[in-house]
Coordinates of C-alpha atoms and ligand atoms in Angstrom, one line a residue:
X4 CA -37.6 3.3 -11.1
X5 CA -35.4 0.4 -10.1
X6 CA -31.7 1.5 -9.0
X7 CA -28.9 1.2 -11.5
X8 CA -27.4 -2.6 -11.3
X9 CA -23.6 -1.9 -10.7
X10 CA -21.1 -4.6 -10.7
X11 CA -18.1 -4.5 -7.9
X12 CA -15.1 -5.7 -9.0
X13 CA -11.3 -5.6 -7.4
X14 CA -7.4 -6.6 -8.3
X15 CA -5.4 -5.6 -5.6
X16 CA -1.5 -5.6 -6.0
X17 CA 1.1 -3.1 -4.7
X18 CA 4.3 -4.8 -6.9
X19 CA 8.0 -4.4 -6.1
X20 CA 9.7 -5.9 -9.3
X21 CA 12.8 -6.1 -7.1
X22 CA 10.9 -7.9 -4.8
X23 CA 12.1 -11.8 -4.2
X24 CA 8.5 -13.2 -3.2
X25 CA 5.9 -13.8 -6.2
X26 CA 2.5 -12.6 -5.4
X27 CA 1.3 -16.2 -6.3
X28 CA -2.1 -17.8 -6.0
X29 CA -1.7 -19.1 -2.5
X30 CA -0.2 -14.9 -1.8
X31 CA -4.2 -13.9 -2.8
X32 CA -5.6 -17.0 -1.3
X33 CA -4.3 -15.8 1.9
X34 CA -5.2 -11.8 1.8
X35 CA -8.4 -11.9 -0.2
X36 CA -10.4 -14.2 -3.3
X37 CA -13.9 -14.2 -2.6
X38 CA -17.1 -13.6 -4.8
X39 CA -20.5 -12.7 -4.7
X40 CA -21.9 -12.6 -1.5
X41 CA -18.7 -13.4 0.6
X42 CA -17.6 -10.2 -0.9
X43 CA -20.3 -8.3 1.7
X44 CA -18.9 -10.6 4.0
X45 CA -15.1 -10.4 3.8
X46 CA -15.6 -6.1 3.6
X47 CA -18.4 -5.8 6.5
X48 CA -17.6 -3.4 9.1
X49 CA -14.2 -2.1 7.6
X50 CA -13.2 1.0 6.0
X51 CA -12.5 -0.4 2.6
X52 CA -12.6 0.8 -0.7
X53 CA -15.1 -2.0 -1.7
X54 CA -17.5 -1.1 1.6
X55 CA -17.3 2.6 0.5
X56 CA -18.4 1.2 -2.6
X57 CA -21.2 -1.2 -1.1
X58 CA -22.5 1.7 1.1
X59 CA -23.9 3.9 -2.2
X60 CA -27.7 3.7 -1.8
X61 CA -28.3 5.5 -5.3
X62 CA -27.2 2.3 -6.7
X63 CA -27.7 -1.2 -6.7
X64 CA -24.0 -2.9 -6.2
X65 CA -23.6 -6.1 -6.8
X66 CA -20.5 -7.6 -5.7
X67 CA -18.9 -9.7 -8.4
X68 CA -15.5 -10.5 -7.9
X69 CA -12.7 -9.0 -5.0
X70 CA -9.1 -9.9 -5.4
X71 CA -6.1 -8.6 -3.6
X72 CA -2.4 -9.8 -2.0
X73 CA 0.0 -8.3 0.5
X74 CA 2.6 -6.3 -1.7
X75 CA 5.5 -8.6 -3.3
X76 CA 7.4 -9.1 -6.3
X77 CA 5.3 -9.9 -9.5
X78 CA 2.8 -12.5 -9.9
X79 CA 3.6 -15.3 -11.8
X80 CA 1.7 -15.2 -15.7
X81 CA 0.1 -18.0 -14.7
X82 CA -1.4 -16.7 -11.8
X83 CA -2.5 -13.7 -13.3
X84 CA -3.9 -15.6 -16.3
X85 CA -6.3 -17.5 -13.7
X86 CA -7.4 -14.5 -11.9
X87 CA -8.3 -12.9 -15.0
X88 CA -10.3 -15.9 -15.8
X89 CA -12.3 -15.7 -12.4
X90 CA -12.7 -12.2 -12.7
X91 CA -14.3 -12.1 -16.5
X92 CA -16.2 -15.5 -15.4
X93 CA -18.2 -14.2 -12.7
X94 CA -18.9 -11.1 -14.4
X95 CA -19.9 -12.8 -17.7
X96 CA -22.4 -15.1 -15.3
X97 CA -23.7 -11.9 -13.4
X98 CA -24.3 -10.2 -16.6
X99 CA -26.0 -12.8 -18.2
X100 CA -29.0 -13.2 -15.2
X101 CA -29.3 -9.0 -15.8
X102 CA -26.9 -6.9 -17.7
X103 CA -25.3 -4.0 -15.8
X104 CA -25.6 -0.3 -16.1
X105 CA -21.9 0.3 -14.9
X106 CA -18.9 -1.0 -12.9
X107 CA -16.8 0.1 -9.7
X108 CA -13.2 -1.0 -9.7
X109 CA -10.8 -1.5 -6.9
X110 CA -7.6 -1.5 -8.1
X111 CA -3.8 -0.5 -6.5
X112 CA -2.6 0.9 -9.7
X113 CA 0.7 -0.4 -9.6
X114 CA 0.5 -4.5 -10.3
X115 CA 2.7 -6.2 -12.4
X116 CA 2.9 -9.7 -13.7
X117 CA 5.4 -11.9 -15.2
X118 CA 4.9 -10.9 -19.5
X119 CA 2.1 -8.4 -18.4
X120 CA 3.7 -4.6 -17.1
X121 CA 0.7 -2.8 -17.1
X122 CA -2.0 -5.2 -15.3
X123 CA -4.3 -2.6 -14.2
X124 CA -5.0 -1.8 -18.4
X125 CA -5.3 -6.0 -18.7
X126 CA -7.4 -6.1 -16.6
X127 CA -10.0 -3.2 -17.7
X128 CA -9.5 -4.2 -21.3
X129 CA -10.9 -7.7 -20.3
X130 CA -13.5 -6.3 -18.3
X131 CA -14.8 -3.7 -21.0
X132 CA -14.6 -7.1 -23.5
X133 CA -17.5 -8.6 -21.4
X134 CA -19.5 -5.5 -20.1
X135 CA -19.1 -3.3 -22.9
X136 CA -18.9 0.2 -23.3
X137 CA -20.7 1.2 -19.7
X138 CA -19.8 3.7 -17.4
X139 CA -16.9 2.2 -15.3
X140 CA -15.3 4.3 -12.2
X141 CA -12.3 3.1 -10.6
X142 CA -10.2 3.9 -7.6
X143 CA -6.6 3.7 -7.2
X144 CA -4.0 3.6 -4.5
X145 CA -2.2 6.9 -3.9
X146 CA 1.0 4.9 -4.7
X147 CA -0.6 4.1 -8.3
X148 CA 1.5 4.7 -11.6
X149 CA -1.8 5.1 -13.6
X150 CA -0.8 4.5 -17.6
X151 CA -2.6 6.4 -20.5
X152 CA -4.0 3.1 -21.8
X153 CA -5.4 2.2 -18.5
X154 CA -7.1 5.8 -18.1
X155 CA -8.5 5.7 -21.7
X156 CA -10.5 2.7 -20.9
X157 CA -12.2 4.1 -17.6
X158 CA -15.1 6.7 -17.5
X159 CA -13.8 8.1 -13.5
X160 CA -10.5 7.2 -12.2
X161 CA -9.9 8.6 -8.5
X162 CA -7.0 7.8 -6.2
X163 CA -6.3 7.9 -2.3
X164 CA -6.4 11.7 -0.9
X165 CA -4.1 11.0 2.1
X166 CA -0.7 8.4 2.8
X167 CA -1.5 7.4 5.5
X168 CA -4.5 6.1 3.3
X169 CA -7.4 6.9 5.6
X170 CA -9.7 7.8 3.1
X171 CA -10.5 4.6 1.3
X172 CA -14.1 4.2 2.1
X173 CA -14.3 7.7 0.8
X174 CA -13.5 7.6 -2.4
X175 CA -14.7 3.9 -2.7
X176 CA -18.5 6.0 -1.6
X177 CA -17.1 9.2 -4.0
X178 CA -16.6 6.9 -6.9
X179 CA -19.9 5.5 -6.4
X180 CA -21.6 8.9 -6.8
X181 CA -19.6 10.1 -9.8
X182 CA -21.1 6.8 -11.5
X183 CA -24.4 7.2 -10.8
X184 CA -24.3 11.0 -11.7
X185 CA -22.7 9.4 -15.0
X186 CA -25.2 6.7 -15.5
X187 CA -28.0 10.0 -15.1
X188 CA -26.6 10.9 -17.9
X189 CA -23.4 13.5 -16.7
X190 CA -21.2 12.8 -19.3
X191 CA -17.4 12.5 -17.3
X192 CA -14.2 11.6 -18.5
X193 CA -10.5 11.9 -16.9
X194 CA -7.2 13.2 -18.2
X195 CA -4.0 11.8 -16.7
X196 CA -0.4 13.2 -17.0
X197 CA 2.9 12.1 -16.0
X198 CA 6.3 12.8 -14.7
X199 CA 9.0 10.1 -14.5
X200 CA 10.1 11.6 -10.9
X201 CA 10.4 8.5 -9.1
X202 CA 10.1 9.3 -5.4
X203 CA 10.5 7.8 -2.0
X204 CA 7.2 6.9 -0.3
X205 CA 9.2 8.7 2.6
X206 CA 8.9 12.5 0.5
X207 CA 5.2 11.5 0.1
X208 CA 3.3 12.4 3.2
X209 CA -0.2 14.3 2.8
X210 CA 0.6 15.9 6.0
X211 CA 4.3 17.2 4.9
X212 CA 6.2 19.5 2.4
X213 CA 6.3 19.1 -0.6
X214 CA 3.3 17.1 -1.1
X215 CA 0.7 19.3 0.9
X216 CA 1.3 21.8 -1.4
X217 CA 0.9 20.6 -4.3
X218 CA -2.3 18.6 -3.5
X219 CA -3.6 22.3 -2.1
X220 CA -2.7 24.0 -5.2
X221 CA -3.7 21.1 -7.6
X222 CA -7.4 21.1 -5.7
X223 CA -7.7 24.9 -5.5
X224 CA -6.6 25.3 -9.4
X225 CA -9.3 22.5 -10.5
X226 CA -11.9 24.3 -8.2
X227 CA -11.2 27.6 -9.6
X228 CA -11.9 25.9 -13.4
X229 CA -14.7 24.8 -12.1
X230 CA -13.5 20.6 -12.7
X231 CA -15.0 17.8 -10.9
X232 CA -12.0 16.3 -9.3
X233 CA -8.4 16.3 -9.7
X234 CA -6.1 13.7 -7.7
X235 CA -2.4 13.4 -7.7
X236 CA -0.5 9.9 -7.8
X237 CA 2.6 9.7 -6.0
X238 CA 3.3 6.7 -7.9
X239 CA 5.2 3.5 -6.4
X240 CA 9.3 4.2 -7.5
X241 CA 9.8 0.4 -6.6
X242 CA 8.9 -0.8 -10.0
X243 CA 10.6 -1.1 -13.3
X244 CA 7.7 0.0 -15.6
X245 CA 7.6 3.2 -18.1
X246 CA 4.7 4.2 -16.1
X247 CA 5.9 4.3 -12.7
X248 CA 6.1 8.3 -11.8
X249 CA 3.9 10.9 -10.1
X250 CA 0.5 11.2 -12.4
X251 CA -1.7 13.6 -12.2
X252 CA -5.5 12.5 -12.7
X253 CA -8.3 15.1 -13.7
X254 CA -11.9 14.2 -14.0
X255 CA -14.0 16.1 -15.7
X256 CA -17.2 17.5 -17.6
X257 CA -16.5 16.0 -21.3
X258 CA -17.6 19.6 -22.2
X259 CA -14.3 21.1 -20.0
X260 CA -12.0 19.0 -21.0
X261 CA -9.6 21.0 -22.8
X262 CA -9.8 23.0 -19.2
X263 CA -8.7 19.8 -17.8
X264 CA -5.8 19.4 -19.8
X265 CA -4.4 22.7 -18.9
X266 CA -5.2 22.0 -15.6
X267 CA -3.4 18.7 -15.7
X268 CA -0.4 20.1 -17.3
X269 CA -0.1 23.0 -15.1
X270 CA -0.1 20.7 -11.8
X271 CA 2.7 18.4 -13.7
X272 CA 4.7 21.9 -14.5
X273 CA 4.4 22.6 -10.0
X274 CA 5.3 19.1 -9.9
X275 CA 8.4 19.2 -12.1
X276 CA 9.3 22.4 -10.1
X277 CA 9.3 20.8 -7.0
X278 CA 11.2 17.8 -8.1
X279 CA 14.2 18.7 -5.8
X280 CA 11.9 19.2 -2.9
X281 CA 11.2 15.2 -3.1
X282 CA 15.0 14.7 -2.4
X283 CA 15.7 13.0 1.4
X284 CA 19.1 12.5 3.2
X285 CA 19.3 10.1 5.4
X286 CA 21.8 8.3 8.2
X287 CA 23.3 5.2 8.2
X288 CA 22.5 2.6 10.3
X289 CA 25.6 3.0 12.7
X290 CA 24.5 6.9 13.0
X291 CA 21.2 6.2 13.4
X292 CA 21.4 3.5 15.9
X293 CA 24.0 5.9 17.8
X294 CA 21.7 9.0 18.0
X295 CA 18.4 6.6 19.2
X296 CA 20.3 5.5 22.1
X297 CA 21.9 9.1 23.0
X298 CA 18.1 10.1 23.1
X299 CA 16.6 6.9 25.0
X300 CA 19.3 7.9 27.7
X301 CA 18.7 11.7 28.2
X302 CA 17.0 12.7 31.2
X303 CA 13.1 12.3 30.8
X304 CA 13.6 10.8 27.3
X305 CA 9.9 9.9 26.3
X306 CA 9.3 6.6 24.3
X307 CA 9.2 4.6 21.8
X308 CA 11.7 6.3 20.4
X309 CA 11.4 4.5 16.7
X310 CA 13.7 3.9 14.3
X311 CA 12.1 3.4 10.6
X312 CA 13.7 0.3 8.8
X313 CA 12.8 2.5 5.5
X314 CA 14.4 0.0 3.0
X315 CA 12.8 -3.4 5.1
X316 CA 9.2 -1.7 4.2
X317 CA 7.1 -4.5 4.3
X318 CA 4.0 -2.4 2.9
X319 CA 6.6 -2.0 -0.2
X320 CA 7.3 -5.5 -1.1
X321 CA 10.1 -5.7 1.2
X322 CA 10.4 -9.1 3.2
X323 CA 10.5 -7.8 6.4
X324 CA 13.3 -9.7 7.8
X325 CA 16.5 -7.0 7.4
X326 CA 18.5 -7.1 10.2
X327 CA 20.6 -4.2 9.4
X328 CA 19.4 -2.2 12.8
X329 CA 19.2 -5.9 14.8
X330 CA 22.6 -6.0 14.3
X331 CA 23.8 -2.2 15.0
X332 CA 21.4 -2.2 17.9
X333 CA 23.4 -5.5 19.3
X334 CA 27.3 -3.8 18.2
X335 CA 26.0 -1.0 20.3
X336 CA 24.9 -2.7 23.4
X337 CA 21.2 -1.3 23.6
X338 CA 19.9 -3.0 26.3
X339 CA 16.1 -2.2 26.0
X340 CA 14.3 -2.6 22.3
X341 CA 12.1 -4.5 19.7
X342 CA 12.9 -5.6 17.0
X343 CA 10.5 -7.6 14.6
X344 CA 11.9 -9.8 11.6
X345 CA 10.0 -12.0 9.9
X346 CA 12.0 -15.9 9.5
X347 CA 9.9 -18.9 9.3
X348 CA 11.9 -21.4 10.4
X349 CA 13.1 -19.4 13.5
X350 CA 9.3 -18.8 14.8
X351 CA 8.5 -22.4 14.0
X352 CA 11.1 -23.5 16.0
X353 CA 10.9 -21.6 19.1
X354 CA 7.5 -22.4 19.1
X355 CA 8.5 -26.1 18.9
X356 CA 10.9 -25.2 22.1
X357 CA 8.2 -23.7 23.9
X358 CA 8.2 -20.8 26.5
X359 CA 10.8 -20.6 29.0
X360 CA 13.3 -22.7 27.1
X361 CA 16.2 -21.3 24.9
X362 CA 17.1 -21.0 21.3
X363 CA 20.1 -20.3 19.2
X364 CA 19.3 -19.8 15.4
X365 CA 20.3 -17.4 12.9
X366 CA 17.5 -14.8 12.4
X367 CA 16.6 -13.0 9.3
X368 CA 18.5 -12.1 6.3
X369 CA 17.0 -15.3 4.3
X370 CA 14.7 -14.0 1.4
X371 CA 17.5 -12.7 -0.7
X372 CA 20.9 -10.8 -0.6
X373 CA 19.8 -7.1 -0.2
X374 CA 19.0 -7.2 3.7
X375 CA 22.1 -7.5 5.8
X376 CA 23.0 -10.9 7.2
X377 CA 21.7 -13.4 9.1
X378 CA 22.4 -12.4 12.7
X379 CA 23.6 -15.2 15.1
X380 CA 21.0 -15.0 18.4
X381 CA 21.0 -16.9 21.8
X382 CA 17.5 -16.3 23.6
X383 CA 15.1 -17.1 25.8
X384 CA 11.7 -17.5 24.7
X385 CA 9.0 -15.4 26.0
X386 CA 5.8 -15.5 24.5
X387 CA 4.4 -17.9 21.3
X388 CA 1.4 -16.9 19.8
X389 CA -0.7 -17.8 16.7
X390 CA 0.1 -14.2 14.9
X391 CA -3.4 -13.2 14.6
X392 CA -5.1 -9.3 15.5
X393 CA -7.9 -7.6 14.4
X394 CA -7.0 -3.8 13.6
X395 CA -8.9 -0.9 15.7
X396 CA -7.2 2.2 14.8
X397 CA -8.1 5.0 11.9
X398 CA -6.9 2.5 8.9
X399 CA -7.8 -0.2 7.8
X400 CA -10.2 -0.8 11.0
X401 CA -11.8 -3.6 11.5
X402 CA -9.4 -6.2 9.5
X403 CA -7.6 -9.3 10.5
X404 CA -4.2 -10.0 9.9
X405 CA -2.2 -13.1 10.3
X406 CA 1.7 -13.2 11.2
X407 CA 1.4 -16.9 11.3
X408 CA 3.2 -18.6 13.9
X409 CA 4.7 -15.3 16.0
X410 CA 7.7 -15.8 19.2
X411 CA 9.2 -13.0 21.3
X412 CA 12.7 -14.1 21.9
X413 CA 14.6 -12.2 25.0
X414 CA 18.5 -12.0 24.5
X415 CA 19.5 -9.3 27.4
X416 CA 17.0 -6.5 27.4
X417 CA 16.2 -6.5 23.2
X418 CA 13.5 -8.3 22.5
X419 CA 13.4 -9.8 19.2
X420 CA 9.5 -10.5 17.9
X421 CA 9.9 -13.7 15.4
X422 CA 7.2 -14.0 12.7
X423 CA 6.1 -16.7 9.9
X424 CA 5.2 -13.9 7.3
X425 CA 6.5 -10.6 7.1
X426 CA 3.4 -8.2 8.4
X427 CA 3.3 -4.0 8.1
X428 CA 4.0 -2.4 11.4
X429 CA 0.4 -0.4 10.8
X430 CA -1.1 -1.3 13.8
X431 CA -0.6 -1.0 17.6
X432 CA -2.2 -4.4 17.9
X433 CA 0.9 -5.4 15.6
X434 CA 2.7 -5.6 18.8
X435 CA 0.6 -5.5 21.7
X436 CA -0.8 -8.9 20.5
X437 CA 2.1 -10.4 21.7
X438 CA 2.2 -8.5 24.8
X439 CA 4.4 -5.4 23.7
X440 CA 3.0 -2.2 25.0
X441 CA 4.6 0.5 22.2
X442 CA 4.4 2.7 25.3
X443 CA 6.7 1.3 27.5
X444 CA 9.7 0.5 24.7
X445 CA 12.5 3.3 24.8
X446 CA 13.5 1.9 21.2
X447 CA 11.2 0.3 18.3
X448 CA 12.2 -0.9 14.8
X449 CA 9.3 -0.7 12.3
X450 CA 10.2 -1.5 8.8
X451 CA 8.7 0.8 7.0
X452 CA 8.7 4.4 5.6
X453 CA 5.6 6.6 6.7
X454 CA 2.5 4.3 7.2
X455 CA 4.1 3.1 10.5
X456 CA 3.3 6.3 12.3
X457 CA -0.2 5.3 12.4
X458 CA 0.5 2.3 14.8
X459 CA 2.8 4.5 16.8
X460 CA 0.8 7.9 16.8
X461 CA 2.5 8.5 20.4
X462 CA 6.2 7.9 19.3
X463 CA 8.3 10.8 20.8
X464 CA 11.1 10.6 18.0
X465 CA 11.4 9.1 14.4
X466 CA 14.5 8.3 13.2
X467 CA 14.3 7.0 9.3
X468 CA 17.3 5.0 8.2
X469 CA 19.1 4.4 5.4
X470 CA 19.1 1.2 5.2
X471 CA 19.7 -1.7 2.5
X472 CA 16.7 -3.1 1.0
X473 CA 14.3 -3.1 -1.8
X474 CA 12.7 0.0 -0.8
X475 CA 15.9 2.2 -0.6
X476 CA 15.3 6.2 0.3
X477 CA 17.6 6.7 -2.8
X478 CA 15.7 4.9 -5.5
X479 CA 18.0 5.5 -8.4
X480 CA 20.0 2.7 -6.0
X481 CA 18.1 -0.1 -7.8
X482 CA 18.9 -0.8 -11.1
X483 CA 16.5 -0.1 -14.4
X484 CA 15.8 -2.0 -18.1
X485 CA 12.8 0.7 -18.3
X486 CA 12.5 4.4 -18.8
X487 CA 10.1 5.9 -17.1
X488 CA 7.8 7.9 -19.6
X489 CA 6.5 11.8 -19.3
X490 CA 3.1 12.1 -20.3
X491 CA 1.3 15.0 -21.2
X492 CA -2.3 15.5 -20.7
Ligands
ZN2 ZN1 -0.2 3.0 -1.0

């Protein structure tokens, strides 16, 4: 008997409605478009989703269409439009040389477009419009704000088990197995509820309080009611949509499904309970920037010590080029840190300078109002690079990213690394691209909230700021139009 024919499909977008960057065509053009084939090609060797996907032997998958951009504000409706178009198109055309016996989905599980809130049920709606009622299985993003209408119209939904994600070929592979077990005739269906406790991607760690617990309780109750799966969404705060929240997600035996709903409703009620435990206090800069050089100093004081630029997160939206903690580590005279902003027209020009000459420029501060002020600099440039690493590491391995045109800038002992586009400090290679050994620093800034530890797994001392930004630690900072809705299952 031939294998099933599954077709693999993906729309990527982490979006921070506050956010002042669209996540336009050129914004996907630049992470990831591809079809057929190139798909295979674009995924090989990494620890994707889509390879976990590509790796299940029980099936045949068929890559279709893969679509994904760096998180940002929304896309524009146009763009949205047009991907939605490419997406249904080369479904409709791989349908039409042999129909398929189910899908696999990529999605984040928190994209928004300009006139669409909910793209993740768009996009399944249009996808079910060509395929049909088949068994579809999609994965999410732990930072997903799953709504009911999006879970209605999938057979499987799972999301990310860890933040750090470093399970994505996992449940990519997982999601592949609950499909064929579906398409053999297991007949599976998922339950979703909701709280509208919008929480900082700080409070969500897999390895730390509160979280750990309730993903230990939440697995131990579904195992005990015999369920087939049950994953928790953390949910992405950053986003003025009634379905941002923490979700829970239960799949399940069509035949158990009332189970499911108890269980469901039970892990929202230890949710709920815990809502204060989700609750962080953080210093200011001036503190912040104070204690990290008290600690560089003392006697045998390991390093990097790093201090997390938690509302700068560039893996939230943010545009990376706050200068909150550039300019507190200047007022306070550190004389031995890096600092990484992302400002175009900086890089561009040092790199026009050269190495070895100086420059004077105002760095940072330039995507919108929310991220300090530009900070007058005098420096000497060091290095000038083209921005480009390929990630080894536990995440993501295996990918490339681009900084674009990248300079380290030298004003006393702080070392200021200019990039073209604002990049995630996830990886070591991040900085040791450009000749920054994260070993030797006494002080790093990485702007972001949690995933940063992965690039720095030997930092002796976190420090997480309170800083301005899109992605503040006190979310009810940014202002609503929404109401975040409670759902339950
Ligand atoms: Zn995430």
């Amino acid at each position: 008997m031939s294998r099933p024919r599954v077709a693999v499909l993906g729309l990527w977008h982490e979006t921070n409605t506050y956010a002042p960057k669209p996540a336009d065509m050129s914004a996907f053009k630049a992470f990831e478009l591809v079809t057929g084939e190139d798909i295979r090609r674009h995924h090989d060797g990494d620890r994707s989703v889509v390879s976990g996907f590509l790796a299940a032997t029980q099936l045949d998958p068929v890559p279709v269409f893969s679509a994904g951009a760096w998180p940002s504000g929304p896309a524009p409706a146009q763009t949205l439009a047009a991907l939605l178009d490419q997406l249904t198109a080369a479904v409709a055309a791989a349908a039409n040389e042999q129909p398929f016996d189910g899908v696999l989905l990529n999605l984040h599980g928190a994209m928004v477009a300009q006139g669409t809130p909910d793209v993740e049920a768009a996009a399944v709606e249009r996808i079910r419009a060509v395929v049909g009622d088949i068994p579809l299985a999609a994965v999410l993003d732990l930072h997903a704000n799953p709504s009911p209408r999006f879970v209605a119209a999938c057979t499987v939904v799972l999301a990310y088990d860890t933040y750090p994600h470093v399970d994505m070929w996992e449940r990519g592979y997982e999601a592949a197995q609950l499909l064929a077990q579906v398409i053999n005739g297991r007949e599976l269906s998922t339950v979703v509820a909701k709280t509208p406790l919008l929480t900082c991607p700080l409070a969500q760690s897999t390895e730390t309080e509160p979280v750990r617990g309730l993903l230990a309780r939440a697995k131990a109750r579904a195992g005990a009611a015999g369920l087939a799966r049950i994953c928790l969404t953390l949910g992405f705060p950053f986003s003025d949509v009634d379905r941002a929240g923490v979700s829970v997600l239960v799949v399940t035996d069509t035949r158990q499904i009332d189970t499911a709903r108890q269980v469901a409703n039970e892990t929202l009620a230890d949710i709920e309970a815990h809502a204060a435990d989700f609750t962080i206090d953080l210093p200011d800069a001036a503190t912040a920037v104070r204690n990290a050089l008290a600690a560089a100093a003392a006697p045998h004081a390991g390093r990097p010590i790093v201090l997390a630029d938690v509302a700068d997160n560039v893996g939230g939206g943010s545009p990376g080029d706050g200068t909150v903690l550039l300019a507190e580590l200047i007022a306070q005279g550190a004389r031995d840190a890096v600092v990484v902003i992302a400002d175009a027209a900086v890089s561009r020009r040092a790199a026009q300078l050269g190495v070895g000459n100086t420059i004077s420029a105002q760095v940072g501060a330039k995507a919108d109002d929310r991220h300090g002020k530009p900070v007058p600099l005098t420096a000497e440039i060091i290095t000038v690079t083209d921005g480009t690493y390929t990630t080894a590491g536990s995440w993501m391995t295996g990918q490339t990213f681009s900084m674009g045109t990248t300079a380290v800038l030298r004003s006393g002992g702080l070392r200021v690394v200019v990039t073209e586009r604002p990049t995630p400090p996830f990886h070591r290679e991040h900085l040791t691209s450009v000749g920054i050994d994260p070993a030797t620093v006494p002080i790093i800034v990485a702007k972001g909230a949690v995933a940063w530890r992965s690039a720095f797994p030997d930092a002796v001392h976190a420090i997480e700021v309170a800083t301005p930004g899109v992605c503040p630690v006190d979310v009810s900072t940014l202002p609503r139009t929404t109401t975040a809705i409670r759902v339950v299952a």
